PDB file of C-alpha atoms and ligand atoms in Angstrom:
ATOM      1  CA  UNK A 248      28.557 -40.876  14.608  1.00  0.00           C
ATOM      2  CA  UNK A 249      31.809 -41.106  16.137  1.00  0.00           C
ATOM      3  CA  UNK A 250      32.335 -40.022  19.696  1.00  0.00           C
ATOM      4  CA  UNK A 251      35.295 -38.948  21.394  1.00  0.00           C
ATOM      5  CA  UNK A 252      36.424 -40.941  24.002  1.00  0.00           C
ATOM      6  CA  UNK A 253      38.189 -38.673  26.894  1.00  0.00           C
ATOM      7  CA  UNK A 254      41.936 -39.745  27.829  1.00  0.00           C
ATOM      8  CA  UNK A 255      41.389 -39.086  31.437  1.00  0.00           C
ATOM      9  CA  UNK A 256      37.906 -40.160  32.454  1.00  0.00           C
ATOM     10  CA  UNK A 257      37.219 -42.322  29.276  1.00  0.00           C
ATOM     11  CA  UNK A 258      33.487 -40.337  29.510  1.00  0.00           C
ATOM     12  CA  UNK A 259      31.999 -40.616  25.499  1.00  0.00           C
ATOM     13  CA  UNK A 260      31.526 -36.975  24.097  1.00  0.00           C
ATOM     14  CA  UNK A 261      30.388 -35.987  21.464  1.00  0.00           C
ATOM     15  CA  UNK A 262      32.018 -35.054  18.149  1.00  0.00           C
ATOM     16  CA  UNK A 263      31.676 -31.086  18.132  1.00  0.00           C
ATOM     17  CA  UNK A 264      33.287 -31.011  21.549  1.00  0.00           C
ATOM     18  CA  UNK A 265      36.969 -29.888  22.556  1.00  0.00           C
ATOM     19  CA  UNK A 266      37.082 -30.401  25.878  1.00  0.00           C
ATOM     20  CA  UNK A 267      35.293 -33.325  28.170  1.00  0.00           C
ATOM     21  CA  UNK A 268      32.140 -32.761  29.282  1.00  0.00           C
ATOM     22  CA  UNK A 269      32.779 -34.243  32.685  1.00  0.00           C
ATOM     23  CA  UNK A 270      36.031 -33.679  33.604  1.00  0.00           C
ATOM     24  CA  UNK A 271      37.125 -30.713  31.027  1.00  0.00           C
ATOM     25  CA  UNK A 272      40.252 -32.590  29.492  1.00  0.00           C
ATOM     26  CA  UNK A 273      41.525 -31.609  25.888  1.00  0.00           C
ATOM     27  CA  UNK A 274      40.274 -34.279  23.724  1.00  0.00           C
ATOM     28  CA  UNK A 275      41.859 -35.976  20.643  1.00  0.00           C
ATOM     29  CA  UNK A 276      39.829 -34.140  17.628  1.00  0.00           C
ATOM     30  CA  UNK A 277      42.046 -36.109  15.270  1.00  0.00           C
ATOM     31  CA  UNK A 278      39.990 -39.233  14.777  1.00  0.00           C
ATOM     32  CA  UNK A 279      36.976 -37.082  13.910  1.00  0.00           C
ATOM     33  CA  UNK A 280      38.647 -35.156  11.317  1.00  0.00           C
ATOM     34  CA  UNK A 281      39.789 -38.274   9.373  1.00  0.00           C
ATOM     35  CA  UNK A 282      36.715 -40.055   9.738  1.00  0.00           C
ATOM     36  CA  UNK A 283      34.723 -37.085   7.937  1.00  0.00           C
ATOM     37  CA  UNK A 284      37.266 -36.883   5.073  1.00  0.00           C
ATOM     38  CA  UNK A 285      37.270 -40.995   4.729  1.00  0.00           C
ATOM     39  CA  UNK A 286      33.000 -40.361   4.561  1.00  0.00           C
ATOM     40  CA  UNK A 287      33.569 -38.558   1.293  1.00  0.00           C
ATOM     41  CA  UNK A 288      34.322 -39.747  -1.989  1.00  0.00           C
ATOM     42  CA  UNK A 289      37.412 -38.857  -4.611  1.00  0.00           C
ATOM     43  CA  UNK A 290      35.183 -37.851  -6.920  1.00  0.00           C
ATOM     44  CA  UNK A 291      33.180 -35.188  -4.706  1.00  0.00           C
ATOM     45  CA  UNK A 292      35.959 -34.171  -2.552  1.00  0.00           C
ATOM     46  CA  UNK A 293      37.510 -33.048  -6.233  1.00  0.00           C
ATOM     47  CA  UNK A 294      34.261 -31.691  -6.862  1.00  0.00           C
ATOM     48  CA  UNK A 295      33.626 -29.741  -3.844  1.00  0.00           C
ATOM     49  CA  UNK A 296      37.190 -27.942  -3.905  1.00  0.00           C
ATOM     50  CA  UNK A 297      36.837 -27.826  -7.961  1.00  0.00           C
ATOM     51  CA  UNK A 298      33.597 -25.596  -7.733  1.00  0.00           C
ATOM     52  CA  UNK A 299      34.743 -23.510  -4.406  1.00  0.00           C
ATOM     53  CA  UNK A 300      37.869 -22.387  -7.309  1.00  0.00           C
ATOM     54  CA  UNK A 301      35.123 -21.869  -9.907  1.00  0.00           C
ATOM     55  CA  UNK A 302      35.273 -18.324 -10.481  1.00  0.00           C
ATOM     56  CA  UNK A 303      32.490 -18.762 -13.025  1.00  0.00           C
ATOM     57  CA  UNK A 304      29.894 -19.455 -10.290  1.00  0.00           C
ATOM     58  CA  UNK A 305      29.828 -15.959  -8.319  1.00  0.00           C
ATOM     59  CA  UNK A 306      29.785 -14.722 -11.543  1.00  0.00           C
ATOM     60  CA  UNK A 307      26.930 -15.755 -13.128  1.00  0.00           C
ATOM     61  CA  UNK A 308      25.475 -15.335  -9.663  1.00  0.00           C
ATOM     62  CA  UNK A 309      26.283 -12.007  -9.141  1.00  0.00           C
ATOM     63  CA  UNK A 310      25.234 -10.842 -12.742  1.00  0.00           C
ATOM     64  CA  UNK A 311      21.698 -12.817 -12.094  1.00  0.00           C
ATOM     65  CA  UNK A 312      21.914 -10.831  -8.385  1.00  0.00           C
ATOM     66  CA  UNK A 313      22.864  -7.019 -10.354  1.00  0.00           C
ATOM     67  CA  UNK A 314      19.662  -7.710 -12.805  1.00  0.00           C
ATOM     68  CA  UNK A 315      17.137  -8.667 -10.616  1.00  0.00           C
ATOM     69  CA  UNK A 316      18.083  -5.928  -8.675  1.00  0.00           C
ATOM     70  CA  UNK A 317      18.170  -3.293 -11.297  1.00  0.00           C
ATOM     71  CA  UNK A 318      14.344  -5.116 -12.051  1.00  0.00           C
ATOM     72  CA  UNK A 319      12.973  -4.401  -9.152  1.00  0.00           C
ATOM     73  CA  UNK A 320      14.722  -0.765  -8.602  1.00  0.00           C
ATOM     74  CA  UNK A 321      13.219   0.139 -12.145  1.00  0.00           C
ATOM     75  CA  UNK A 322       9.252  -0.770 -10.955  1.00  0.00           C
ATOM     76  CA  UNK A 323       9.917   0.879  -7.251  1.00  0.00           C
ATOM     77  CA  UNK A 324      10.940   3.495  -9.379  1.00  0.00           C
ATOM     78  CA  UNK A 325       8.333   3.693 -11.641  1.00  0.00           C
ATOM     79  CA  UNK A 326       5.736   3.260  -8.754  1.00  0.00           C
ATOM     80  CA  UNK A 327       7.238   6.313  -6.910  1.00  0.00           C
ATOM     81  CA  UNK A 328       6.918   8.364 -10.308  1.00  0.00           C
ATOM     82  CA  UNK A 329       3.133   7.172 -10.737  1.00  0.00           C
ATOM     83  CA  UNK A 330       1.949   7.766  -7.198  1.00  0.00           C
ATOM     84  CA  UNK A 331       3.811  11.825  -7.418  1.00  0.00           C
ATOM     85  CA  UNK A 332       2.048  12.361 -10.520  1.00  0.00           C
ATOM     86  CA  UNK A 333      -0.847  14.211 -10.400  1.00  0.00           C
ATOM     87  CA  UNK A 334      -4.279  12.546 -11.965  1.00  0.00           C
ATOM     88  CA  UNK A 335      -6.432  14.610 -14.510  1.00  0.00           C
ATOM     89  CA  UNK A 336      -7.936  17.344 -11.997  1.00  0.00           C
ATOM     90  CA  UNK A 337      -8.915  20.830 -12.867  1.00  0.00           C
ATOM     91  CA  UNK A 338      -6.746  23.249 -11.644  1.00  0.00           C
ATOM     92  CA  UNK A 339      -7.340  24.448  -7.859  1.00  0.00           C
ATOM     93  CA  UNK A 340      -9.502  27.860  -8.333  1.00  0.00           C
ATOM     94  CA  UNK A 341     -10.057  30.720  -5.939  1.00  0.00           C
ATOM     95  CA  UNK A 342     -13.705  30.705  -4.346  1.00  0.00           C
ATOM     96  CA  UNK A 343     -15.424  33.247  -5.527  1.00  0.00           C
ATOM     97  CA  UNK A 344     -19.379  34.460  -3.793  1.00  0.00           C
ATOM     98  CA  UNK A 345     -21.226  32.360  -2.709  1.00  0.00           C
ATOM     99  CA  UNK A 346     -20.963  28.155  -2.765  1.00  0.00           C
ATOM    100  CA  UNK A 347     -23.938  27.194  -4.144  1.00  0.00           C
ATOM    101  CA  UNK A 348     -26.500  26.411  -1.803  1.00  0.00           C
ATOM    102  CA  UNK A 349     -27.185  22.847  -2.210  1.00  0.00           C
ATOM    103  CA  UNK A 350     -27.833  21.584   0.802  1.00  0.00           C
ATOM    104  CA  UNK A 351     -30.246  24.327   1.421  1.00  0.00           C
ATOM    105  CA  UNK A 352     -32.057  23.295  -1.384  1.00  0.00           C
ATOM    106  CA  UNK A 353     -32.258  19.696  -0.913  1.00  0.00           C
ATOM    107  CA  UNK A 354     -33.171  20.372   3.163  1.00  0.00           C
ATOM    108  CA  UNK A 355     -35.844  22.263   1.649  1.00  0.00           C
ATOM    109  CA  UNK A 356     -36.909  19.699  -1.361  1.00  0.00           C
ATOM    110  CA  UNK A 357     -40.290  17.759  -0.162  1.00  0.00           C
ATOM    111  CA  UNK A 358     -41.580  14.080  -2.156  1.00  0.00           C
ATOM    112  CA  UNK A 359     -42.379  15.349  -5.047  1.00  0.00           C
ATOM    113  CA  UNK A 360     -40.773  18.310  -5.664  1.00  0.00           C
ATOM    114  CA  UNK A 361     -38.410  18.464  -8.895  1.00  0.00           C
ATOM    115  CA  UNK A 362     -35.454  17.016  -9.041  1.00  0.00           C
ATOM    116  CA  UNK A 363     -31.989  18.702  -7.921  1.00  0.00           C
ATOM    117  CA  UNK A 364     -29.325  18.801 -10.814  1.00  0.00           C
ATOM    118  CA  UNK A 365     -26.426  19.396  -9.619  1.00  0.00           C
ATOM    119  CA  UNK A 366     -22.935  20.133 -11.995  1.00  0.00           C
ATOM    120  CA  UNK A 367     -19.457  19.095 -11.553  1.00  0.00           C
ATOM    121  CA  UNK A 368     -18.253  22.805 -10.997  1.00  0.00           C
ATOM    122  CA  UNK A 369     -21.371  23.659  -8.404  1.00  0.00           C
ATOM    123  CA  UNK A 370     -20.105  20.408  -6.444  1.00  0.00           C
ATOM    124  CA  UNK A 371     -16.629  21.532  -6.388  1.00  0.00           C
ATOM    125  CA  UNK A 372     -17.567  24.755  -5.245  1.00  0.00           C
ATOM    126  CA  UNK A 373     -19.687  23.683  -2.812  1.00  0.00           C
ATOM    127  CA  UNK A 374     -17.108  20.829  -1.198  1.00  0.00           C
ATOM    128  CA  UNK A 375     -14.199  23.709  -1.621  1.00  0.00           C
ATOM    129  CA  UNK A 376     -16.456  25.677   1.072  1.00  0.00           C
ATOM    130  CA  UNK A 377     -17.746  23.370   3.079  1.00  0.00           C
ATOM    131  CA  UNK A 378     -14.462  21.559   3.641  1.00  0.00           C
ATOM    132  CA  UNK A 379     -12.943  25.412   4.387  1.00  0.00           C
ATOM    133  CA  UNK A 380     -15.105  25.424   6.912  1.00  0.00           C
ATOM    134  CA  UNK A 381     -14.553  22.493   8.383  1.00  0.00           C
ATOM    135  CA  UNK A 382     -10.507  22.465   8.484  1.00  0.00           C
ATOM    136  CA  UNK A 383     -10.228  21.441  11.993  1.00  0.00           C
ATOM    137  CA  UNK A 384     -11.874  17.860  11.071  1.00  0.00           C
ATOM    138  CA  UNK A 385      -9.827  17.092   8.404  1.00  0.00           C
ATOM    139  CA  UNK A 386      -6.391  15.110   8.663  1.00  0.00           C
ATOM    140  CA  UNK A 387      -3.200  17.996   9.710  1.00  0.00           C
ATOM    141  CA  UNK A 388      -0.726  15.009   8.650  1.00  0.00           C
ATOM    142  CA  UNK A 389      -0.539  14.168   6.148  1.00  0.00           C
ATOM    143  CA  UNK A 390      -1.778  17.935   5.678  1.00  0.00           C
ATOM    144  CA  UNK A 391      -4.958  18.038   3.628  1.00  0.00           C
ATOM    145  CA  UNK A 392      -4.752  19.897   0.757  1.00  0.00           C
ATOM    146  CA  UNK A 393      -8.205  19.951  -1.283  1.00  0.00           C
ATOM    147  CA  UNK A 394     -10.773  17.371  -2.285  1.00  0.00           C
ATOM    148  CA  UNK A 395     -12.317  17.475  -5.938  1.00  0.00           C
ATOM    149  CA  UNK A 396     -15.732  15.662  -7.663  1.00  0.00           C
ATOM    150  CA  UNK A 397     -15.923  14.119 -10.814  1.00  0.00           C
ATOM    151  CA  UNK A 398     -18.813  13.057 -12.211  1.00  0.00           C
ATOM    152  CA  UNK A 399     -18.534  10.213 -14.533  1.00  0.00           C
ATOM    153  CA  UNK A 400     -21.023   7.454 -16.277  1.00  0.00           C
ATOM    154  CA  UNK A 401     -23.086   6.281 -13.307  1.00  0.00           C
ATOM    155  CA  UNK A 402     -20.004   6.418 -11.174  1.00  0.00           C
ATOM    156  CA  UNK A 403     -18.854   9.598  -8.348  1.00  0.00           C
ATOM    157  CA  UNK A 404     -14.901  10.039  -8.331  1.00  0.00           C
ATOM    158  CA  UNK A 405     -13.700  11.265  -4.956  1.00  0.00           C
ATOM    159  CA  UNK A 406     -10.072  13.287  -5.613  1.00  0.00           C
ATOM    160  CA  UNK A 407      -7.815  13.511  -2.453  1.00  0.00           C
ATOM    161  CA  UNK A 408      -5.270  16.059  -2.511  1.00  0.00           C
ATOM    162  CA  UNK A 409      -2.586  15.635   0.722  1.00  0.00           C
ATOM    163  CA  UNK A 410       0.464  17.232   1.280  1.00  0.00           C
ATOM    164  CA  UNK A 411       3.212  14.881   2.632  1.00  0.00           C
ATOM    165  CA  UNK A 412       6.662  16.445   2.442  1.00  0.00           C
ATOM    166  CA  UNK A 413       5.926  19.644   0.370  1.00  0.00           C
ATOM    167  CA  UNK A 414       4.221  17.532  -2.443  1.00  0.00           C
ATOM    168  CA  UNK A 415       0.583  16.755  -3.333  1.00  0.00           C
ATOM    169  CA  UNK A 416      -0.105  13.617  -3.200  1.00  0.00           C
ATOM    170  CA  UNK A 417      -3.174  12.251  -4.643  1.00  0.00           C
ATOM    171  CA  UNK A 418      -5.945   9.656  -3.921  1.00  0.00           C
ATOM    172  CA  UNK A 419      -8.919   9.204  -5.745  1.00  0.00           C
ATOM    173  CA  UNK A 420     -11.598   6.356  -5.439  1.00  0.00           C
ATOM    174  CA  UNK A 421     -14.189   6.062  -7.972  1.00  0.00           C
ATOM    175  CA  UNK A 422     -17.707   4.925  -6.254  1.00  0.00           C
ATOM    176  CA  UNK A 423     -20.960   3.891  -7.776  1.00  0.00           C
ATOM    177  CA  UNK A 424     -23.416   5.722  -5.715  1.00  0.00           C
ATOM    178  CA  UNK A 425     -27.279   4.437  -4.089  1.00  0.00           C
ATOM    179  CA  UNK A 426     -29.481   5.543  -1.889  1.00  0.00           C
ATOM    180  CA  UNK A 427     -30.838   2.581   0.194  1.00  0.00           C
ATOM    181  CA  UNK A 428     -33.139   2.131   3.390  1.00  0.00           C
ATOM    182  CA  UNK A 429     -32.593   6.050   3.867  1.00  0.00           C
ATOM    183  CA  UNK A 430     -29.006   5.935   3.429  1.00  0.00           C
ATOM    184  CA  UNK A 431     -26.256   7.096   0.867  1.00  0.00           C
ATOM    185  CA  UNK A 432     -24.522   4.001  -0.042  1.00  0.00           C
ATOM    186  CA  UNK A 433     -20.841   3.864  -1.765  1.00  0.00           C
ATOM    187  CA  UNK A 434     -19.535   1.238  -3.433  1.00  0.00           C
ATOM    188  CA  UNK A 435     -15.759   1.671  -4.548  1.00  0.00           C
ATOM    189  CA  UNK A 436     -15.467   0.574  -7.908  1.00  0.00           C
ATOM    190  CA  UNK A 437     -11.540   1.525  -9.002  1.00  0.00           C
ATOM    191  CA  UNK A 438      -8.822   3.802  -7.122  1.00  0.00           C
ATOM    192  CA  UNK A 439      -5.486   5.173  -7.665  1.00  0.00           C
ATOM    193  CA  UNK A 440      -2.527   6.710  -5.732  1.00  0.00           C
ATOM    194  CA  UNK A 441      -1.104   9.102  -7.655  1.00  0.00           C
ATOM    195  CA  UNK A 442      -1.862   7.807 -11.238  1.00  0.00           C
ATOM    196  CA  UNK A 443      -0.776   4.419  -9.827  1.00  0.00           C
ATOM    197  CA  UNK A 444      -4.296   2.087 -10.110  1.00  0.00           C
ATOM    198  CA  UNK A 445      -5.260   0.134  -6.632  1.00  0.00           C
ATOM    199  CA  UNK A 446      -7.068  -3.289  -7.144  1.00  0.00           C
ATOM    200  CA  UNK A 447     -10.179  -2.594  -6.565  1.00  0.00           C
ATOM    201  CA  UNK A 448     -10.576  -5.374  -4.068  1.00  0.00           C
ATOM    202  CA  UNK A 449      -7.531  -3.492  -2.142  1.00  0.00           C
ATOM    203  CA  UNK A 450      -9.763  -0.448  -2.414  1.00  0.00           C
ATOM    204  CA  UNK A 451     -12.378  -1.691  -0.122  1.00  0.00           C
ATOM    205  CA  UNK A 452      -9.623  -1.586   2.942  1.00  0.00           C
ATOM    206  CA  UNK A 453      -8.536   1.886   2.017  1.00  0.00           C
ATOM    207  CA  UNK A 454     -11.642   3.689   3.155  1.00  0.00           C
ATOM    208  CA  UNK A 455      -9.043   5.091   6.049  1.00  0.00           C
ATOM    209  CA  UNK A 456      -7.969   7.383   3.060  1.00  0.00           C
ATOM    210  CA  UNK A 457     -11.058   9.306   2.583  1.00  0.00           C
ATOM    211  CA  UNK A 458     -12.215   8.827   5.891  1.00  0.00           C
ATOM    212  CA  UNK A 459     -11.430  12.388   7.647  1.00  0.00           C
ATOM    213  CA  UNK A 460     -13.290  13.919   4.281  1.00  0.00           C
ATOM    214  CA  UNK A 461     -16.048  11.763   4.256  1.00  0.00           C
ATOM    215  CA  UNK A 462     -16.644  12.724   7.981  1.00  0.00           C
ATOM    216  CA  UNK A 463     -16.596  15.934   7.109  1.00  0.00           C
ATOM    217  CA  UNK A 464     -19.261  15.691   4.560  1.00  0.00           C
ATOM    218  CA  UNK A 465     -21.220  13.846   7.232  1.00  0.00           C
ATOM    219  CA  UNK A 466     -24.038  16.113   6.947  1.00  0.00           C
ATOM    220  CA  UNK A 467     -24.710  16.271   3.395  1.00  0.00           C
ATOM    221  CA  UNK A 468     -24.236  12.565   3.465  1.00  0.00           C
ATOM    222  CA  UNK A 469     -27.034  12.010   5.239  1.00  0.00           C
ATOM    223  CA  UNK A 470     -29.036  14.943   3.386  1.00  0.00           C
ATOM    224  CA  UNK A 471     -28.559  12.918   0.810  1.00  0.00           C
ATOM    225  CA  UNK A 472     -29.669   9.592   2.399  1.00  0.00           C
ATOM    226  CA  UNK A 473     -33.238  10.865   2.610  1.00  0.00           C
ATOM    227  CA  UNK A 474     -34.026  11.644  -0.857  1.00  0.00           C
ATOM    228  CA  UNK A 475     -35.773   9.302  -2.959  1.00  0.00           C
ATOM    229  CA  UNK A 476     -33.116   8.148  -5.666  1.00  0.00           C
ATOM    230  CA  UNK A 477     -29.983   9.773  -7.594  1.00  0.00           C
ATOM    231  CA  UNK A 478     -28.700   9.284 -10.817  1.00  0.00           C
ATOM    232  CA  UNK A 479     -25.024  10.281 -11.804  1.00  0.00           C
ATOM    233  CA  UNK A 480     -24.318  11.492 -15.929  1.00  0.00           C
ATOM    234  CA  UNK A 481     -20.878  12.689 -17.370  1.00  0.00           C
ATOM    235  CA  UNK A 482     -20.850  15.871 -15.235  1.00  0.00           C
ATOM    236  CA  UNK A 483     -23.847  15.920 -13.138  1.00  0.00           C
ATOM    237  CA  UNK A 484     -25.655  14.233 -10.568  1.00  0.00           C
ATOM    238  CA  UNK A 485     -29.340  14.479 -10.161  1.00  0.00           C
ATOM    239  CA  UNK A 486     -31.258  14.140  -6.733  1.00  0.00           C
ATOM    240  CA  UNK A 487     -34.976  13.120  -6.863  1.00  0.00           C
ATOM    241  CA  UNK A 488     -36.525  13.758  -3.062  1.00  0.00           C
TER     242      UNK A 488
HETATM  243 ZN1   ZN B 162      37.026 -36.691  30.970  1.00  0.00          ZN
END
């Protein structure tokens, strides 16, 4: 590299300087400006100022820019849409009497006695109640809404509603349930936001989700933790003490 060589003190500075670094004289920036354009050849300097003319290039850039970006609007878009649509629930229903008394009736069971069957609408009815009565526990914000059952082919699906800034949003995780060493055991299988599907490897860090409901259901959890074995059919589960 070139250095600049001061005109008072004759101190060497270096190129990117104006002024010495000893004695703070205006230096000669002339030399370094020549040498940098005699580095460069003909052909590149013609180049370089060719293609900074080229109105071609921001072009094509920009158009490339405009599509991505209308890309990746269109999918945030789309995700928004899937995770405000509501999944396939049953509409929310009015409690009428009494919730059925299941965990009565499985505190009660003893080995041996016969098993408790259990349908999708008694569950509902019975969370709807039990989750009523334990408000306080569950999540304020985003506002908890209601929770919902489904039973499916040897698999429990847990539906979320929450309320987060006048509209119901949704999670559901689907679980394959087991009772083992005198505990209910869940293991998440699939999940969605919305109608929007989670991996289900990224479903085994969203237990935060579910986890003021589950808490809730505490109890009956580990009601359910005693008996024998379960086994979970297209709209009912069945308890074996
Ligand atoms: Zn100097």
């Amino acid at each position: 590299m070139t250095k600049l060589v001061c005109p008072e003190c004759r101190r060497e500075n270096e190129p990117e300087r104006i002024y010495c670094h000893d004695c703070g004289a205006r230096l000669d920036r002339s030399a370094v400006k020549t040498a940098d354009r005699n580095d460069e050849a003909p052909e590149e300097a013609h180049r370089r100022v060719r293609s900074m003319f080229d109105p071609n290039r921001d072009r094509v850039r920009r158009t490339v820019m405009k599509f991505a970006k209308l890309v990746l609007a269109a999918f945030a878009t789309a995700a928004v849409i899937e995770i405000l649509l509501p999944p396939d629930v049953p509409p929310q229903r009015e409690l009428t009497g009494l919730a059925p008394q299941i965990a009565l009736e499985l505190e009660r069971a003893t080995p041996g006695s016969v098993p408790v069957r259990v349908t999708t609408e008694e569950a509902n009815a019975y969370l709807a109640t039990t989750l009523k009565n334990k408000r306080r526990s569950l999540s304020s914000w985003p506002q908890f809404e209601r929770a919902i059952v489904q039973f499916g082919d040897n698999t429990c699906r847990l539906v979320v509603a929450r309320s987060v800034f006048g509209y119901s949003v949704y999670t559901s995780a689907s679980s394959r349930l087991a009772i083992a060493n005198g505990a209910l055991r869940a293991e998440i299988t699939s999940g969605e936001i919305g109608r929007l599907p989670v991996h289900p490897r990224l479903m085994q860090f969203a237990g935060f989700l579910f986890k003021d409901v589950a808490s809730a259901l505490d109890q009956d959890r580990r009601t359910v933790g005693k008996m024998r074995s379960l086994q979970i059919q297209p709209g009912a589960i069945t308890i074996t003490p």
